[in-house]
XYZ file of C-alpha atoms in Angstrom:
713
model
C 72.178 94.488 110.022
C 74.456 96.081 107.244
C 75.020 92.877 105.769
C 71.118 92.000 105.707
C 70.275 95.004 103.952
C 73.031 94.872 101.615
C 72.016 90.951 100.971
C 68.431 92.035 100.562
C 68.951 94.761 97.726
C 71.455 92.733 95.746
C 68.799 89.702 95.512
C 65.889 92.226 94.703
C 68.439 93.741 91.869
C 69.398 90.072 90.639
C 65.788 89.023 90.424
C 65.035 92.279 88.686
C 62.483 93.795 90.932
C 61.738 97.435 90.874
C 60.231 98.021 94.055
C 60.936 96.547 98.145
C 59.726 97.234 101.458
C 61.787 96.698 104.350
C 60.216 96.876 108.312
C 62.333 98.449 110.697
C 64.464 95.483 111.123
C 65.866 95.384 114.829
C 63.712 98.009 116.662
C 61.669 95.342 118.035
C 62.510 92.458 120.315
C 66.018 93.048 119.150
C 65.982 96.407 120.778
C 68.599 97.909 118.756
C 69.103 101.580 119.285
C 66.366 103.139 116.999
C 68.383 106.035 115.879
C 71.535 103.704 114.744
C 68.956 101.519 112.829
C 67.510 104.742 111.178
C 71.403 105.608 110.039
C 72.318 102.412 109.005
C 69.373 101.934 106.869
C 69.764 105.091 104.740
C 73.619 104.793 104.691
C 73.075 100.816 102.993
C 70.507 102.405 100.689
C 72.671 105.167 99.443
C 75.725 103.269 99.107
C 73.650 100.438 97.075
C 72.141 103.345 94.911
C 75.831 104.739 94.512
C 77.251 101.277 93.253
C 74.495 100.291 91.204
C 73.151 102.873 89.354
C 71.573 100.962 86.466
C 69.635 98.691 88.909
C 66.220 98.139 88.043
C 65.326 98.416 91.824
C 64.229 102.181 91.987
C 61.810 102.562 94.911
C 62.819 101.122 98.460
C 60.170 101.817 101.285
C 60.835 101.625 105.112
C 57.822 100.611 106.951
C 57.441 101.570 110.436
C 54.725 100.142 112.705
C 52.004 102.926 113.263
C 52.001 103.186 116.751
C 55.671 103.041 117.059
C 56.429 106.545 117.620
C 59.897 106.382 118.824
C 61.225 104.679 115.801
C 59.112 106.919 113.403
C 61.023 109.830 115.205
C 64.405 108.368 114.694
C 64.011 107.709 111.246
C 61.998 111.085 110.712
C 65.146 112.745 112.524
C 67.507 110.841 110.223
C 65.772 111.986 107.277
C 66.009 115.430 108.102
C 69.863 115.306 108.203
C 69.865 114.261 104.699
C 69.613 117.284 102.541
C 70.481 115.796 99.470
C 68.093 116.458 96.783
C 67.222 113.070 95.891
C 66.016 112.437 99.511
C 63.897 115.858 99.126
C 60.654 114.131 97.829
C 60.775 111.423 100.196
C 61.046 113.964 103.238
C 58.005 115.913 101.656
C 55.789 112.612 101.855
C 56.883 111.655 105.584
C 55.877 115.135 106.482
C 52.729 115.120 104.919
C 52.050 111.768 106.472
C 53.048 113.043 109.924
C 50.906 116.091 109.687
C 47.618 113.645 109.786
C 48.931 111.828 112.735
C 46.272 114.026 115.117
C 43.642 110.767 114.047
C 45.036 107.449 114.915
C 44.287 104.425 112.560
C 40.494 103.252 112.887
C 40.216 100.179 114.697
C 37.623 97.511 115.468
C 37.991 96.666 119.099
C 34.980 94.200 119.693
C 31.975 93.045 117.320
C 30.836 96.263 116.174
C 32.866 98.660 118.426
C 35.125 101.491 116.755
C 38.229 102.855 118.270
C 40.290 106.050 117.259
C 42.494 108.580 118.773
C 41.974 112.161 118.422
C 45.556 113.346 119.689
C 45.509 111.881 123.454
C 41.553 111.260 123.567
C 40.590 108.010 122.975
C 36.880 107.883 120.902
C 34.822 104.777 121.188
C 31.470 104.126 119.150
C 29.444 101.545 120.475
C 26.099 100.054 120.254
C 24.162 99.722 123.645
C 22.382 101.004 126.816
C 23.909 104.095 127.946
C 22.817 103.775 131.450
C 24.913 100.337 131.726
C 28.064 101.657 130.769
C 31.219 102.124 133.063
C 32.591 105.003 132.431
C 32.987 107.688 135.319
C 30.076 110.047 133.868
C 27.065 110.377 131.225
C 25.869 113.153 129.299
C 22.377 113.879 129.275
C 20.711 116.208 126.987
C 17.470 118.054 128.191
C 15.016 121.011 128.972
C 15.204 123.385 131.475
C 11.844 121.502 132.972
C 14.182 118.311 133.141
C 11.262 116.448 131.012
C 11.507 113.897 127.876
C 9.305 111.537 126.482
C 11.636 109.590 124.425
C 15.022 108.546 123.554
C 18.346 108.500 125.917
C 16.964 111.181 128.179
C 14.050 109.423 128.948
C 16.012 106.209 129.760
C 18.517 108.259 132.095
C 15.948 110.226 133.752
C 13.672 107.138 134.539
C 16.894 104.931 135.858
C 18.436 107.769 137.658
C 15.409 108.475 140.294
C 13.933 111.510 141.605
C 16.889 112.660 143.709
C 18.628 113.505 140.192
C 15.614 115.744 139.290
C 15.516 117.523 142.672
C 19.396 118.300 142.614
C 18.771 119.419 138.638
C 16.181 121.727 139.494
C 18.377 123.274 142.388
C 20.814 124.158 140.018
C 19.560 124.841 136.585
C 18.247 128.400 137.328
C 21.649 129.821 137.897
C 23.565 127.437 135.286
C 25.151 128.545 132.420
C 23.731 125.671 130.259
C 25.804 122.898 132.152
C 24.271 121.321 135.212
C 26.353 118.573 136.993
C 24.390 116.232 139.345
C 25.165 112.943 141.312
C 23.781 110.044 139.297
C 21.194 108.695 141.863
C 20.445 105.033 141.295
C 23.009 104.547 138.536
C 26.725 103.679 139.247
C 28.501 106.915 137.742
C 30.121 109.833 139.809
C 28.323 112.260 137.820
C 25.519 113.130 135.343
C 26.501 116.115 133.205
C 23.450 117.768 131.713
C 23.417 120.040 128.631
C 20.353 122.277 128.778
C 18.351 123.189 125.736
C 20.341 121.733 122.846
C 21.651 124.411 120.138
C 21.239 123.702 116.532
C 25.025 123.619 115.805
C 26.054 122.180 119.175
C 29.728 121.522 118.349
C 30.799 124.407 120.891
C 28.194 123.503 123.304
C 29.497 120.125 123.460
C 33.149 121.137 123.506
C 32.421 123.184 126.614
C 30.635 120.518 128.231
C 34.050 118.067 127.813
C 35.888 120.900 129.306
C 33.654 121.032 131.931
C 34.349 117.663 132.453
C 38.098 118.185 132.411
C 37.762 120.569 135.163
C 36.257 118.050 137.270
C 38.726 115.316 136.539
C 36.682 113.141 135.053
C 38.561 110.391 133.161
C 36.028 109.083 131.025
C 32.504 109.804 129.843
C 29.754 108.477 127.799
C 27.300 110.119 125.527
C 24.310 109.189 123.306
C 24.238 109.918 119.548
C 23.155 113.622 120.371
C 20.955 115.413 117.884
C 19.586 112.145 115.829
C 16.486 112.163 118.459
C 13.971 115.424 118.641
C 16.703 117.586 117.157
C 16.186 115.817 113.713
C 19.931 115.522 112.704
C 20.653 112.605 110.335
C 22.909 109.995 112.088
C 25.981 111.071 109.666
C 25.265 115.085 110.314
C 24.924 114.171 114.130
C 28.095 111.972 114.118
C 30.271 115.052 112.499
C 29.413 117.577 114.694
C 30.172 115.157 117.742
C 33.366 114.131 116.353
C 34.250 117.576 115.448
C 33.579 118.687 119.248
C 35.866 116.194 120.525
C 38.542 116.916 118.073
C 38.012 120.684 118.988
C 38.013 119.645 122.746
C 41.441 117.626 122.396
C 43.403 120.309 120.323
C 42.006 123.629 122.246
C 42.118 122.291 125.769
C 44.868 119.972 125.727
C 43.096 117.425 128.063
C 45.117 115.620 131.029
C 42.146 113.886 132.880
C 39.318 113.239 130.476
C 41.009 110.600 128.135
C 38.019 108.769 126.885
C 34.899 109.651 125.185
C 32.651 106.806 124.286
C 29.618 107.517 122.092
C 26.667 104.817 122.649
C 24.228 104.447 120.006
C 21.051 102.900 120.701
C 20.343 101.277 117.218
C 23.088 99.141 115.474
C 22.330 100.836 112.040
C 23.723 104.191 113.257
C 27.096 102.438 113.633
C 27.739 102.449 109.860
C 27.346 106.168 109.719
C 29.817 106.771 112.642
C 31.998 104.211 110.735
C 32.239 106.390 107.605
C 32.616 109.418 109.441
C 35.616 108.223 111.552
C 37.128 106.768 108.200
C 36.689 109.963 106.631
C 39.224 111.892 109.146
C 41.903 109.252 108.569
C 43.180 111.321 106.061
C 42.352 114.777 107.591
C 44.733 117.050 109.694
C 43.956 118.026 112.995
C 41.770 121.334 113.852
C 43.519 124.538 114.034
C 44.908 125.306 117.539
C 43.183 128.767 118.486
C 44.989 130.581 121.241
C 44.930 134.080 122.969
C 47.622 134.854 120.573
C 46.577 135.360 116.925
C 47.392 132.407 114.738
C 48.943 135.080 112.077
C 51.435 135.470 114.672
C 53.972 133.324 113.107
C 56.800 133.479 115.721
C 54.337 132.056 118.273
C 54.766 128.436 118.566
C 52.783 127.755 121.794
C 50.861 129.070 124.171
C 50.787 127.633 127.681
C 47.580 128.353 130.174
C 48.448 127.700 133.924
C 46.054 125.369 135.684
C 45.253 128.576 137.947
C 44.454 130.505 134.596
C 42.102 127.697 133.361
C 40.334 128.396 136.842
C 40.657 132.061 136.326
C 40.152 132.798 132.508
C 40.578 136.519 133.265
C 44.172 136.425 134.305
C 45.386 133.920 131.685
C 49.333 134.149 131.562
C 50.791 133.088 128.360
C 54.436 132.315 127.377
C 55.459 132.738 123.899
C 58.064 130.679 121.915
C 60.289 132.588 119.738
C 61.796 130.734 116.762
C 65.272 131.611 116.229
C 65.907 132.439 112.481
C 67.651 129.223 110.821
C 70.896 129.440 109.037
C 70.920 128.859 105.419
C 73.936 127.099 103.854
C 74.606 126.365 100.472
C 77.275 124.017 99.334
C 78.579 123.937 95.644
C 81.175 121.578 94.223
C 81.771 119.845 91.099
C 81.616 116.259 92.661
C 78.537 115.096 94.455
C 80.671 113.276 97.111
C 82.234 116.287 98.374
C 78.890 118.083 98.800
C 77.997 115.062 100.728
C 81.249 114.961 102.817
C 80.639 118.348 103.599
C 77.091 117.824 105.085
C 78.045 114.891 106.881
C 81.034 116.876 108.693
C 78.524 119.721 109.633
C 75.786 117.054 110.980
C 78.692 115.229 112.751
C 79.588 118.574 114.500
C 75.952 119.520 115.119
C 75.138 116.463 116.481
C 77.859 116.635 119.348
C 76.921 120.309 120.085
C 73.155 120.354 120.253
C 71.384 119.099 123.368
C 67.698 118.487 124.757
C 66.530 118.702 128.359
C 63.225 117.958 129.741
C 62.113 119.177 133.163
C 59.111 117.740 135.081
C 57.693 119.223 137.812
C 54.008 120.052 138.910
C 55.243 123.524 140.293
C 55.426 124.475 136.387
C 51.861 124.821 136.360
C 52.016 127.329 139.269
C 53.916 129.735 137.238
C 53.129 133.536 136.751
C 53.708 136.170 133.993
C 56.704 137.009 136.362
C 57.850 133.529 135.919
C 57.225 133.395 132.010
C 59.138 137.029 131.749
C 62.213 135.152 133.422
C 61.716 132.265 130.715
C 61.650 134.692 127.975
C 64.504 136.656 129.249
C 66.516 133.176 129.471
C 65.572 132.175 125.674
C 66.966 135.603 124.448
C 70.144 135.578 126.490
C 71.273 131.885 125.710
C 69.766 131.905 122.222
C 67.826 128.521 123.505
C 64.007 127.390 122.721
C 61.981 126.619 125.734
C 58.687 124.737 124.788
C 55.944 123.824 127.354
C 54.322 120.767 126.356
C 50.677 119.451 126.863
C 51.328 117.844 130.095
C 52.852 121.036 131.602
C 56.706 119.854 131.157
C 59.446 122.040 129.704
C 61.533 121.287 126.746
C 64.987 122.976 126.515
C 66.789 122.899 122.895
C 69.902 124.385 121.871
C 73.967 124.379 122.181
C 74.831 121.878 125.319
C 76.267 124.370 127.229
C 73.775 127.051 126.909
C 71.062 124.441 127.790
C 72.759 123.357 130.876
C 72.931 127.136 131.867
C 69.212 127.468 131.527
C 68.513 124.264 133.220
C 70.031 125.505 136.225
C 68.364 128.832 136.109
C 64.942 127.391 135.682
C 65.415 125.183 138.973
C 66.162 128.312 140.543
C 62.724 129.880 139.325
C 61.085 126.862 140.506
C 62.673 127.017 143.990
C 61.516 130.394 144.195
C 57.867 129.506 143.304
C 57.928 126.761 145.655
C 59.077 129.435 148.278
C 56.262 131.688 147.277
C 53.596 128.914 147.657
C 54.916 127.441 150.946
C 55.066 131.148 152.539
C 51.626 131.948 151.146
C 50.025 128.807 153.080
C 52.252 129.171 156.200
C 51.043 132.951 156.611
C 47.353 131.990 155.548
C 47.302 129.395 158.305
C 49.526 131.514 161.113
C 47.133 134.389 161.158
C 44.635 131.782 162.073
C 46.913 131.085 165.223
C 49.101 134.189 165.994
C 48.063 137.533 165.120
C 50.753 140.604 166.101
C 49.544 144.066 166.311
C 50.353 147.495 167.568
C 48.587 150.300 169.434
C 49.006 153.307 166.998
C 48.599 157.389 168.486
C 45.087 157.006 168.292
C 44.954 154.341 170.574
C 43.439 152.085 168.115
C 44.818 148.342 167.418
C 46.734 148.135 163.942
C 47.341 144.545 162.790
C 50.595 143.552 160.839
C 50.048 142.192 157.389
C 50.495 138.477 156.761
C 53.993 138.555 155.429
C 54.995 140.904 158.497
C 53.186 138.682 160.865
C 54.904 135.480 160.167
C 58.247 137.400 160.213
C 57.716 138.684 163.782
C 56.418 135.485 164.924
C 59.593 133.633 163.568
C 61.777 136.208 165.118
C 60.111 136.202 168.251
C 60.573 132.028 168.521
C 64.177 132.558 167.532
C 64.366 134.818 170.491
C 65.936 137.682 167.995
C 65.645 141.171 169.382
C 65.418 143.009 166.090
C 63.625 142.580 162.890
C 63.215 144.863 159.644
C 59.935 145.109 158.274
C 60.618 145.912 154.626
C 57.150 146.516 153.797
C 57.059 149.436 156.088
C 60.421 150.833 155.543
C 61.225 151.107 159.252
C 63.120 149.207 162.124
C 61.209 147.408 164.570
C 62.759 146.199 167.801
C 61.232 143.580 169.516
C 62.271 143.673 173.225
C 61.064 140.179 174.689
C 60.837 141.160 178.355
C 58.260 143.824 177.671
C 57.084 143.079 174.329
C 57.208 146.973 172.583
C 58.017 147.859 169.177
C 60.259 151.064 168.608
C 60.583 152.883 165.289
C 62.601 155.876 163.989
C 60.937 159.221 164.972
C 57.884 157.427 166.734
C 56.584 156.775 170.373
C 56.594 153.336 171.670
C 53.868 151.342 170.645
C 52.636 148.109 172.824
C 52.604 145.234 170.517
C 49.578 142.689 171.415
C 50.619 139.188 170.866
C 47.406 137.013 170.332
C 48.050 132.973 171.033
C 45.520 130.506 170.905
C 46.289 127.990 173.383
C 44.988 125.125 171.596
C 48.269 125.167 169.728
C 50.703 124.867 172.643
C 53.690 122.601 171.772
C 53.370 119.120 173.069
C 53.920 118.680 176.823
C 57.240 116.283 176.271
C 59.179 118.671 174.132
C 62.020 120.750 175.338
C 61.407 124.201 176.511
C 61.391 126.892 173.789
C 64.227 128.837 175.200
C 66.233 125.723 174.387
C 66.100 125.916 170.744
C 68.215 128.859 170.688
C 67.236 130.387 167.724
C 67.070 126.960 165.711
C 64.014 126.450 163.634
C 63.920 122.632 164.679
C 65.865 120.006 166.689
C 65.877 116.374 167.288
C 65.858 114.122 170.635
C 66.811 110.497 170.530
C 64.387 108.540 172.336
C 65.631 106.515 175.367
C 65.101 102.685 174.942
C 63.842 101.995 178.411
C 61.248 104.955 177.848
C 57.340 104.071 177.567
C 57.106 106.196 174.066
C 60.069 104.166 172.877
C 58.471 100.848 173.344
C 55.256 101.750 172.005
C 56.464 102.911 168.958
C 59.018 99.976 168.745
C 55.791 97.305 169.334
C 53.705 99.240 166.725
C 56.474 99.175 164.302
C 57.263 95.715 164.308
C 53.526 94.686 164.279
C 53.179 96.778 161.107
C 56.211 95.687 159.593
C 54.788 92.072 159.376
C 57.372 89.554 157.992
C 59.961 91.991 157.776
C 60.150 92.090 161.554
C 60.993 88.330 161.346
C 64.230 88.664 159.170
C 67.472 87.585 161.059
C 69.007 90.862 160.293
C 66.156 93.186 161.391
C 67.084 95.822 164.246
C 65.814 99.236 165.171
C 68.869 101.303 165.741
C 67.294 104.424 166.960
C 64.115 106.845 167.100
C 64.400 110.336 167.003
C 61.221 112.884 167.923
C 61.502 115.786 165.571
C 60.491 118.989 167.343
C 59.604 121.850 165.195
C 57.510 124.536 166.555
C 56.520 126.379 163.211
C 55.389 123.231 161.554
C 53.574 121.691 164.467
C 51.486 125.059 164.870
C 50.835 124.882 161.116
C 49.562 121.431 161.494
C 47.684 121.983 164.667
C 45.834 124.978 162.729
C 45.045 122.862 160.124
C 43.579 120.124 162.225
C 41.710 122.340 163.943
C 39.962 123.600 160.699
C 39.305 119.919 159.594
C 37.947 119.066 163.117
C 35.345 121.547 162.475
C 34.535 121.019 158.700
C 34.428 117.404 159.046
C 31.984 117.459 161.953
C 28.901 115.510 161.268
C 30.510 113.895 157.794
C 28.456 110.727 156.892
C 31.752 109.081 156.453
C 32.652 109.256 159.787
C 36.212 108.774 159.035
C 39.159 109.941 161.669
C 40.531 113.351 161.165
C 43.973 112.155 162.205
C 45.836 108.980 161.613
C 49.290 107.835 162.350
C 50.955 106.768 159.111
C 54.088 105.700 157.809
C 56.459 107.117 154.881
C 59.433 105.673 153.669
C 62.325 107.838 152.177
C 66.111 108.118 151.563
C 68.390 109.532 154.484
C 69.600 112.384 151.817
C 66.134 113.896 152.279
C 65.544 113.304 156.305
C 66.916 117.014 157.271
C 64.913 118.645 154.536
C 61.676 116.956 156.143
C 62.673 117.676 159.583
C 63.277 121.132 158.786
C 60.406 121.937 156.398
C 57.971 119.185 156.470
C 56.788 116.786 153.836
C 56.992 118.449 150.118
C 54.258 117.334 147.695
C 56.507 119.102 144.931
C 58.794 116.130 145.119
C 56.096 113.851 144.138
C 56.552 111.576 141.256
C 60.151 110.539 142.922
C 58.444 107.144 143.838
C 54.731 107.015 142.629
C 52.178 109.173 141.078
C 49.586 106.662 140.331
C 46.948 108.361 142.888
C 47.896 111.662 142.242
C 50.915 114.399 142.772
C 50.741 114.420 146.461
C 52.269 112.889 149.403
C 52.009 109.476 149.775
C 51.625 107.749 153.471
C 51.342 104.083 154.120
C 48.899 102.187 156.598
C 51.465 99.691 157.582
C 55.004 100.081 157.710
C 55.804 97.119 155.599
C 54.602 99.178 152.411
C 56.991 101.712 153.341
C 59.951 99.396 153.866
C 59.819 98.375 150.148
C 63.366 99.152 148.797
C 61.515 101.740 146.015
C 60.448 104.029 149.083
C 63.306 103.596 151.763
C 66.430 102.682 149.890
C 68.894 101.454 152.371
C 72.515 103.398 152.502
C 76.209 101.450 152.146
C 75.643 100.247 155.630
C 72.169 98.860 155.120
C 70.593 101.352 157.253
C 66.901 102.748 156.074
C 64.531 105.407 157.389
C 60.884 105.305 157.961
C 58.827 108.185 159.399
C 55.854 107.614 161.859
C 53.732 110.800 160.874
C 50.753 112.329 162.082
C 48.420 112.554 159.125
C 45.197 114.420 158.668
C 43.095 112.166 156.111
C 39.681 113.354 156.984
C 36.997 112.380 154.510
C 38.792 110.476 151.265
C 38.065 109.250 148.097
C 39.694 107.237 145.507
C 42.855 108.957 143.576
C 43.630 109.052 139.986
C 47.268 109.436 138.117
C 47.673 113.119 137.136
C 45.399 114.674 140.077
C 46.530 117.676 141.675
C 44.421 118.444 144.146
C 41.137 115.779 145.869
C 37.824 116.182 143.829
C 34.807 118.139 145.280
C 32.641 116.155 147.725
C 29.523 116.977 146.534
C 28.898 119.265 143.430
C 25.249 120.191 144.163
C 26.432 121.850 147.493
C 29.865 123.288 146.012
C 32.385 122.834 143.748
C 35.199 124.217 146.078
C 34.424 121.679 149.064
C 37.031 119.234 148.281
C 37.868 115.751 149.938
C 40.665 116.044 152.285
C 42.748 113.419 151.035
C 42.441 110.401 148.072
C 43.560 106.664 148.564
C 44.025 103.537 146.685
C 40.723 101.409 147.865
C 37.856 101.683 149.809
C 40.147 99.659 152.201
C 42.944 101.874 152.280
C 46.732 100.892 152.199
C 47.723 103.981 150.933
C 46.776 107.627 151.745
C 47.792 110.910 149.374
C 47.299 114.496 150.832
C 47.975 117.653 148.668
C 48.495 120.249 151.420
C 51.788 120.118 152.999
C 50.658 121.136 156.427
C 48.422 118.022 156.605
C 51.253 115.829 157.695
C 53.811 116.036 160.878
C 56.884 114.379 160.623
C 56.879 113.186 164.694
C 59.282 110.236 164.657
C 61.914 108.963 162.435
C 63.093 105.293 162.698
C 66.335 104.068 161.480
C 66.654 100.463 161.076
C 68.290 97.597 159.239
C 66.569 94.588 157.587
């Protein structure tokens, strides 16, 4: 590459050329390291300039393909390292170009169709009939009376049918100006109705798009709003619509709604949208507003967790504080000495600085407490922690400091995981077991959720003493008489309520044999009926894999975990009731398979399946725990990697799938079943197809790891 660049410069010089442009040679099919290519380019150009000070070649441009962001970043980073004055003007031009990167280049995707990216949101402008589009949802502009004689609204109302009008009428009285219904006779998930369009509807449309994001809608189509009864010119309507989309992209940082399609009925309107899009290619992104005032210069980013977006009144924020830069001035009577000093400094810095990323759904569950801990880490180690738009963390600073902070952040996430799991367990256990005591007034007083689960676990582990921190007293649980004693007080009888429905399976060992252990494993005997049943089903479900010459089942173990079982049984009882009479008529419980590496088996046996580890193998249908209908799917090397001896592990699990729907990438919970009834009533699971091969659950108590099969292929 050095030779090519040198030869090109020499030939241009010999030909008396004043300007020359290079592509980013080597970063495409040759796949050279982009940072190395950038370094070589600038080094060779600088070398040529020094050796040929009188050359007519005065202007050398490096052209990077507009959508190749990695290569652009590499060249941009290399430019930042070059502090010589002669490079300053180039750097300013690059920075100026970079600042307009919110709007991508305008492209014509099909005859008459236009496409431009507003940040992460793809905007499409097309001519056609909106009711025939293939998006998740469409937007309809209407009145409270749900009436329109002409335009897109009339077409949507007539095509959707009377059921949509009935759903709209039920909701409009209590609405906030947005009504979401099913699509009736149309092939969309939803119709999103804007009630009584305002004169300047930028904020109104932006809020509508935000509501769509909350519903996890991935794509939406809308008409040329404002050009009908509203009386706007097509160009003015285009400006307002595109302003709203840009505002939505910047302020809301969407993760689901990433495609907005504007469908114009008359082809001549495309010209106005084309001109409006073209005018934006040179503009910067709208100014980001946050709950921190924009004039606070040290605030670089404001993060709102998923919980805060659902409950705006409790929005936690995280301030990323800039570390004051060090200003260096180098003086010398020779320019090469200055260059040498800067090169030495750059080399030293490049070996000492580091950047690490952490991606984990738990980050979305951070509370103000976790944000305070992160801020303390920033101050202690002098690093920068940023939260990107997808909810991941970026840590920048000295290598050693970054390593320390990453370890501490993982500890914080483990604490969050424990907090969420404990809260879930407490909630479910309360419906199964409730401990209480009889006070001096002969009235029963129940223990709190946290006390309840602590006492229950102690009881199962045959412990005789437990310290309840919340009450600051010592409580002795006597297993024979089941009484409680506390300092300076009488003995109070504890009432232990137990629902017989959640009794552990009859083929398990007696609870006394657990001897304080949370879980035990029991190897099934090969001649037992249960072993032969599981073996038969497993072979059948493996399909072609079971015919491999090396296939053998080495052992099948049963996982006996009373705490997990009771949580699972409680959840099943809930779903049996909530799904009674469901129009899907789907079974609440299924026997499914889950492949894993041997290193995670002990964790699953003890704590169950954990959705926090999603993304290790697959997240294409959502960030949950994945289960396969057929063991052949789980036997894939990707999901059940063999150990050094060729052994593989697959769980045969009980899974509560209930009512299910199609999953999409990025989901952190199932979507609502019926918005006309309630937005809080969610599907129980999601899947890959109408004839599912894969089920995904988002509640850890919806699965129980009943059997673990160890085998070879």
